[in-house]
mmCIF file with all atom_site columns, C-alpha atoms in Angstrom:
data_model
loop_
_atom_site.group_PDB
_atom_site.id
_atom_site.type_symbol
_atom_site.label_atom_id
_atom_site.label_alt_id
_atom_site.label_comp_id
_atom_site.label_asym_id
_atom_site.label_entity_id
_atom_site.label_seq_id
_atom_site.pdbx_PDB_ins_code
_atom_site.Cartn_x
_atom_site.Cartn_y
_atom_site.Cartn_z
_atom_site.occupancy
_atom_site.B_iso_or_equiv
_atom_site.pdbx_formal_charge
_atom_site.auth_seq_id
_atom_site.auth_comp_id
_atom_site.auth_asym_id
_atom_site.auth_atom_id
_atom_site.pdbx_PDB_model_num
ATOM 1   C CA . UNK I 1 1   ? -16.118 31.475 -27.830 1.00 74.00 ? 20  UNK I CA 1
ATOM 2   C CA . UNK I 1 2   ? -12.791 30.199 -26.063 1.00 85.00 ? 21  UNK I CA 1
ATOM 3   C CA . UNK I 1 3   ? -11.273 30.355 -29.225 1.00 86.00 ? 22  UNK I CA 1
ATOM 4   C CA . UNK I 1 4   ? -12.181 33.990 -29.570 1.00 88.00 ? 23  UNK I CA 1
ATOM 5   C CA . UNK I 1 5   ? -10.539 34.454 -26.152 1.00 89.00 ? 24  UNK I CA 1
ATOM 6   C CA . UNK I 1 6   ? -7.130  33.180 -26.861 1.00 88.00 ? 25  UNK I CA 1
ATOM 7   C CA . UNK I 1 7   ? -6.992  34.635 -30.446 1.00 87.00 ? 26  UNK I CA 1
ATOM 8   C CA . UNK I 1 8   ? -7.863  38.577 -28.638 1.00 87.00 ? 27  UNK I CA 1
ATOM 9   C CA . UNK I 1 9   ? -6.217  37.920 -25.619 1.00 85.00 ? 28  UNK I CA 1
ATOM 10  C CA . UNK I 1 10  ? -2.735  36.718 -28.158 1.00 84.00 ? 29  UNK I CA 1
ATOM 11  C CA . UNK I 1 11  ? -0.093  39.483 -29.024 1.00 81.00 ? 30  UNK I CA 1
ATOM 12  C CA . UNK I 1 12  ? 0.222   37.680 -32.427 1.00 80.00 ? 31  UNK I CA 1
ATOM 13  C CA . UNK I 1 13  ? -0.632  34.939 -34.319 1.00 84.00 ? 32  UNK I CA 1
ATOM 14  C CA . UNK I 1 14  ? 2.097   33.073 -35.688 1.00 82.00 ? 33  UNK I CA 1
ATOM 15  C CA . UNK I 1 15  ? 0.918   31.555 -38.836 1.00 84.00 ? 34  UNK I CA 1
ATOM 16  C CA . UNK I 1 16  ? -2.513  30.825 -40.095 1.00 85.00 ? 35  UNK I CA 1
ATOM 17  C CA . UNK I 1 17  ? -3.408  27.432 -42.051 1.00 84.00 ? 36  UNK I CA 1
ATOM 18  C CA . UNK I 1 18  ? -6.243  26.880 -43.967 1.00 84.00 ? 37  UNK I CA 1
ATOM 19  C CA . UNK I 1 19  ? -6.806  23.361 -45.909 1.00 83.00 ? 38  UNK I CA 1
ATOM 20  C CA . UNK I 1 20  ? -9.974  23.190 -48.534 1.00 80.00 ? 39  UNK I CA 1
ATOM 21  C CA . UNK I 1 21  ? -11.349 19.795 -49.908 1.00 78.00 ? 40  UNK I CA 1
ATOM 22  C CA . UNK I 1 22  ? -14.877 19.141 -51.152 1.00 79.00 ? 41  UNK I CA 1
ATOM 23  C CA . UNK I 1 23  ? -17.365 16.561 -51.033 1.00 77.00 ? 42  UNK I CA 1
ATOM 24  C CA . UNK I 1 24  ? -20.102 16.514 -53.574 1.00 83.00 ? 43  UNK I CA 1
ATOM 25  C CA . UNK I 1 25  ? -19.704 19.527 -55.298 1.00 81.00 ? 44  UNK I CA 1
ATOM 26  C CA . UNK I 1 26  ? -19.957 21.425 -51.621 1.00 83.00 ? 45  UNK I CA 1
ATOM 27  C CA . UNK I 1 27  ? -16.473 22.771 -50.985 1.00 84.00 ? 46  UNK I CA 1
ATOM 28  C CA . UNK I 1 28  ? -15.428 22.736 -47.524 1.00 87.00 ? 47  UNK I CA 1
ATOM 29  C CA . UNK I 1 29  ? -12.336 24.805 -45.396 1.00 90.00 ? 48  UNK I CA 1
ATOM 30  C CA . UNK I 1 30  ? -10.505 24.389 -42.369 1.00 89.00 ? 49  UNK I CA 1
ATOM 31  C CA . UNK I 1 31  ? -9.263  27.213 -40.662 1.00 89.00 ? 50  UNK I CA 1
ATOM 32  C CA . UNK I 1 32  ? -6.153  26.453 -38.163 1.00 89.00 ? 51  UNK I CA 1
ATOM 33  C CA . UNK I 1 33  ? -3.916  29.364 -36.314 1.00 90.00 ? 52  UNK I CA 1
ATOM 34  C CA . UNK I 1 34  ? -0.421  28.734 -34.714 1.00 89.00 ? 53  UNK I CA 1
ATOM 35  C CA . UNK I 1 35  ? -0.210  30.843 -31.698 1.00 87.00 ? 54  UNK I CA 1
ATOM 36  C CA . UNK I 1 36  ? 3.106   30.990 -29.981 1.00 81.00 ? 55  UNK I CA 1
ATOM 37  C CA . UNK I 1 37  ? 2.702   31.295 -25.837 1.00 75.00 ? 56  UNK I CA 1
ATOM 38  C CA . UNK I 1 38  ? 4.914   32.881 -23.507 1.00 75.00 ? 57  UNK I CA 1
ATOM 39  C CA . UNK I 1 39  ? 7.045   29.997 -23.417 1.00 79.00 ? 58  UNK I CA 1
ATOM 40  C CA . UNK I 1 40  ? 7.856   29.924 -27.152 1.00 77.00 ? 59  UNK I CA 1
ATOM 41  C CA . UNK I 1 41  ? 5.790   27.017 -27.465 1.00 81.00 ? 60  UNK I CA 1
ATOM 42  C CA . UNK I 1 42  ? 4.007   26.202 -30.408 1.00 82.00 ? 61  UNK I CA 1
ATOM 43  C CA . UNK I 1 43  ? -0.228  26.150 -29.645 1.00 83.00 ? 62  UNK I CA 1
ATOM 44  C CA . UNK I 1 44  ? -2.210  25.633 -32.394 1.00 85.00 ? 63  UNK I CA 1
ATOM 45  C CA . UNK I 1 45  ? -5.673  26.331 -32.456 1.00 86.00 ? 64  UNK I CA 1
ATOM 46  C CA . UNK I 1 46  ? -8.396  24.808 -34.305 1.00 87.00 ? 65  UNK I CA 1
ATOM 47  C CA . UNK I 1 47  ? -10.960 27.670 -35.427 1.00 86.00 ? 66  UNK I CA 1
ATOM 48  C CA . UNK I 1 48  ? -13.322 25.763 -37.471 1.00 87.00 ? 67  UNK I CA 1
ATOM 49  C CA . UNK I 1 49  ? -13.259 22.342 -39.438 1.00 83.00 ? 68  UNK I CA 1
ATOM 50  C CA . UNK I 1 50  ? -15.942 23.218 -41.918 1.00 86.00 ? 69  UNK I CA 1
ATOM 51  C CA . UNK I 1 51  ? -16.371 26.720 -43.280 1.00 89.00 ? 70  UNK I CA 1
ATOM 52  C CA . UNK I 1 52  ? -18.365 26.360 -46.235 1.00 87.00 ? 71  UNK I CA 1
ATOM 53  C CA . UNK I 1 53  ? -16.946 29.262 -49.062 1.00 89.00 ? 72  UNK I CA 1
ATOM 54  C CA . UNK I 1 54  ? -18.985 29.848 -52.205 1.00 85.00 ? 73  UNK I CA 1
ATOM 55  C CA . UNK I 1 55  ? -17.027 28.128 -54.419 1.00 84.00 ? 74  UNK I CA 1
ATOM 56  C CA . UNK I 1 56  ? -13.455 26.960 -54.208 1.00 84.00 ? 75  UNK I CA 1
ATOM 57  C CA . UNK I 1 57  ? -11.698 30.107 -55.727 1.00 86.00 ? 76  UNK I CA 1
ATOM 58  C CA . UNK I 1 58  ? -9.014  31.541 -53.662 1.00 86.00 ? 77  UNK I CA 1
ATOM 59  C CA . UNK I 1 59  ? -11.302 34.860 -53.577 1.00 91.00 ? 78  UNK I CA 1
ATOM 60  C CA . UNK I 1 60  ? -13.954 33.138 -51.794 1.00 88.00 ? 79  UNK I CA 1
ATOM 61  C CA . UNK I 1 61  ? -12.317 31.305 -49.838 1.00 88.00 ? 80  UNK I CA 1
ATOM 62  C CA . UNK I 1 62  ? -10.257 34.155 -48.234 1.00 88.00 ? 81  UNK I CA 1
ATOM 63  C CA . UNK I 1 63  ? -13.600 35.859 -47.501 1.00 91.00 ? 82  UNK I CA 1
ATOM 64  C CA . UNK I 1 64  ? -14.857 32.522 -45.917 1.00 90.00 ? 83  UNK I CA 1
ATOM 65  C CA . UNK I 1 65  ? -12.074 32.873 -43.529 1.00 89.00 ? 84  UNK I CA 1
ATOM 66  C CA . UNK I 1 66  ? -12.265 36.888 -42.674 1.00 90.00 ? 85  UNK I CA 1
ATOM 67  C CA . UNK I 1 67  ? -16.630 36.294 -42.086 1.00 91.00 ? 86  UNK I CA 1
ATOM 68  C CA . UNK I 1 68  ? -15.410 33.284 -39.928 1.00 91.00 ? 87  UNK I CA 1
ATOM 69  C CA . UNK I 1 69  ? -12.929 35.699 -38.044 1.00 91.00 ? 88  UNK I CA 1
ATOM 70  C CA . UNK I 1 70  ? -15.893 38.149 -38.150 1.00 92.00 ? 89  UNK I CA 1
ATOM 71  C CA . UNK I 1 71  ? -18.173 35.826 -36.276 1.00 93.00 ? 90  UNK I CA 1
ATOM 72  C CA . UNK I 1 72  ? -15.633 35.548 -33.860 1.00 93.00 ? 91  UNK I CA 1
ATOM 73  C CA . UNK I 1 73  ? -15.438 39.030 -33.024 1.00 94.00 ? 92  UNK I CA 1
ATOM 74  C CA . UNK I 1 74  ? -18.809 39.177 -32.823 1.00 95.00 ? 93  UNK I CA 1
ATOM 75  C CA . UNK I 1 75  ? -19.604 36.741 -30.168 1.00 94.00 ? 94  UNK I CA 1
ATOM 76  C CA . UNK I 1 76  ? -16.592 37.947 -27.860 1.00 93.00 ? 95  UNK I CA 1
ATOM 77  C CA . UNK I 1 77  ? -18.419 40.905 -28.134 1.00 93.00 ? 96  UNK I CA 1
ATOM 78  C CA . UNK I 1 78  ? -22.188 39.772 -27.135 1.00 94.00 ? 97  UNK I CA 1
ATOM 79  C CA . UNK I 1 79  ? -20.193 37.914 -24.363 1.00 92.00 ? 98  UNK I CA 1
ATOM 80  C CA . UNK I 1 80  ? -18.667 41.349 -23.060 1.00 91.00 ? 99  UNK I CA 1
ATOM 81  C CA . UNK I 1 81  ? -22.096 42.248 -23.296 1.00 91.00 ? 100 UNK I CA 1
ATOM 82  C CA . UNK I 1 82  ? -23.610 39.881 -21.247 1.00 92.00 ? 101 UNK I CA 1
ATOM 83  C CA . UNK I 1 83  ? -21.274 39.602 -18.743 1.00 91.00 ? 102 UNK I CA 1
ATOM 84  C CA . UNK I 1 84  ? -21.841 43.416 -18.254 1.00 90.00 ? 103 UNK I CA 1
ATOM 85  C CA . UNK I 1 85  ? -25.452 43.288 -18.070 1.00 90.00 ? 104 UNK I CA 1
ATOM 86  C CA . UNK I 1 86  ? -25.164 40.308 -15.574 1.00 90.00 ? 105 UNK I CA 1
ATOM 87  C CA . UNK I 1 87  ? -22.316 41.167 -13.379 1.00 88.00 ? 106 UNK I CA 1
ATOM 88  C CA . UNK I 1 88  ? -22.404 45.156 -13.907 1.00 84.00 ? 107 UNK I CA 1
ATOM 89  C CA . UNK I 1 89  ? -18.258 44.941 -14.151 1.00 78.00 ? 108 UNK I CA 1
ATOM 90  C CA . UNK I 1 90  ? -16.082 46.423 -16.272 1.00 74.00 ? 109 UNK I CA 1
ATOM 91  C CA . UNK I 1 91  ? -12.818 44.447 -15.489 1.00 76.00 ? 110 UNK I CA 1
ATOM 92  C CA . UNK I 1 92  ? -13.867 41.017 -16.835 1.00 82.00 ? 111 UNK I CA 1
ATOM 93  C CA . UNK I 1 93  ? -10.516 40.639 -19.270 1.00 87.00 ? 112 UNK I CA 1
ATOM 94  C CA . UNK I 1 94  ? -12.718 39.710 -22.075 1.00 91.00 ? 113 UNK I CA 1
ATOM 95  C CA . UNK I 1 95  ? -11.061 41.053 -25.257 1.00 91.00 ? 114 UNK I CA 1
ATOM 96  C CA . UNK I 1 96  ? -12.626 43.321 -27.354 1.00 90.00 ? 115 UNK I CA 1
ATOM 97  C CA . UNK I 1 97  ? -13.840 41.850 -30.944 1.00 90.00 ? 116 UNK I CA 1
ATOM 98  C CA . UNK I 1 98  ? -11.368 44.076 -32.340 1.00 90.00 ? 117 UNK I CA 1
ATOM 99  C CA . UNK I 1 99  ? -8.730  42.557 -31.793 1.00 90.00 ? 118 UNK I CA 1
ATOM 100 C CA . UNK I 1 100 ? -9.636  39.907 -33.709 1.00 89.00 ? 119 UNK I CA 1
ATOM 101 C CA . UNK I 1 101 ? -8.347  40.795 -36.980 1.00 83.00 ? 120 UNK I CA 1
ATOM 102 C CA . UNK I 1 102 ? -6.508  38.675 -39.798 1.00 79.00 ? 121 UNK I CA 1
ATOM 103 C CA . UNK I 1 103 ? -2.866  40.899 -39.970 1.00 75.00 ? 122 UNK I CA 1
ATOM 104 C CA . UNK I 1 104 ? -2.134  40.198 -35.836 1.00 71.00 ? 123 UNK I CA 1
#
């Protein structure tokens, strides 16, 4: 959910990385983003080490990483949600899920 935080909270994301490998037949993906802070500094951020696409095609793997990005979104915004229902605030700086989108 941190993650979540950092990506909606970012202006942009410098580059995203993904890296697929499989083991037994099961294909596996790693989904990195390169943030770049205030300072200029390089932060990369580790969004999941094992997304599990369909099958290895570049198709499925790109939708892997938008439902991952998608999950995301979704739990900043239960957490909005919550935080809302327990602390009745509106100023809580949580992002909105929408921000969370692949072209930022």
């Amino acid at each position: 959910m941190l993650m979540g935080y950092r990506l909606g909270k970012a202006e942009s994301w410098g580059q995203m990385f993904s890296n697929g490998t499989s083991r037994r037949q099961t294909a596996m993906l790693n989904l990195i983003v390169r943030l770049i802070n205030n300072n200029g500094k390089i932060d990369p951020l580790i969004l999941s080490s094992c997304i599990f696409p369909e099958n290895e095609t570049a198709e499925k793997q790109i939708d892997a990483m938008k439902s991952k990005l998608m999950d995301i979104a979704e739990c900043l915004d239960k957490w909005k949600a919550v935080y809302k229902q327990l602390y009745g605030c509106q100023d809580h700086g949580i992002p909105a899920g929408s921000e969370i989108e692949i072209g930022k």
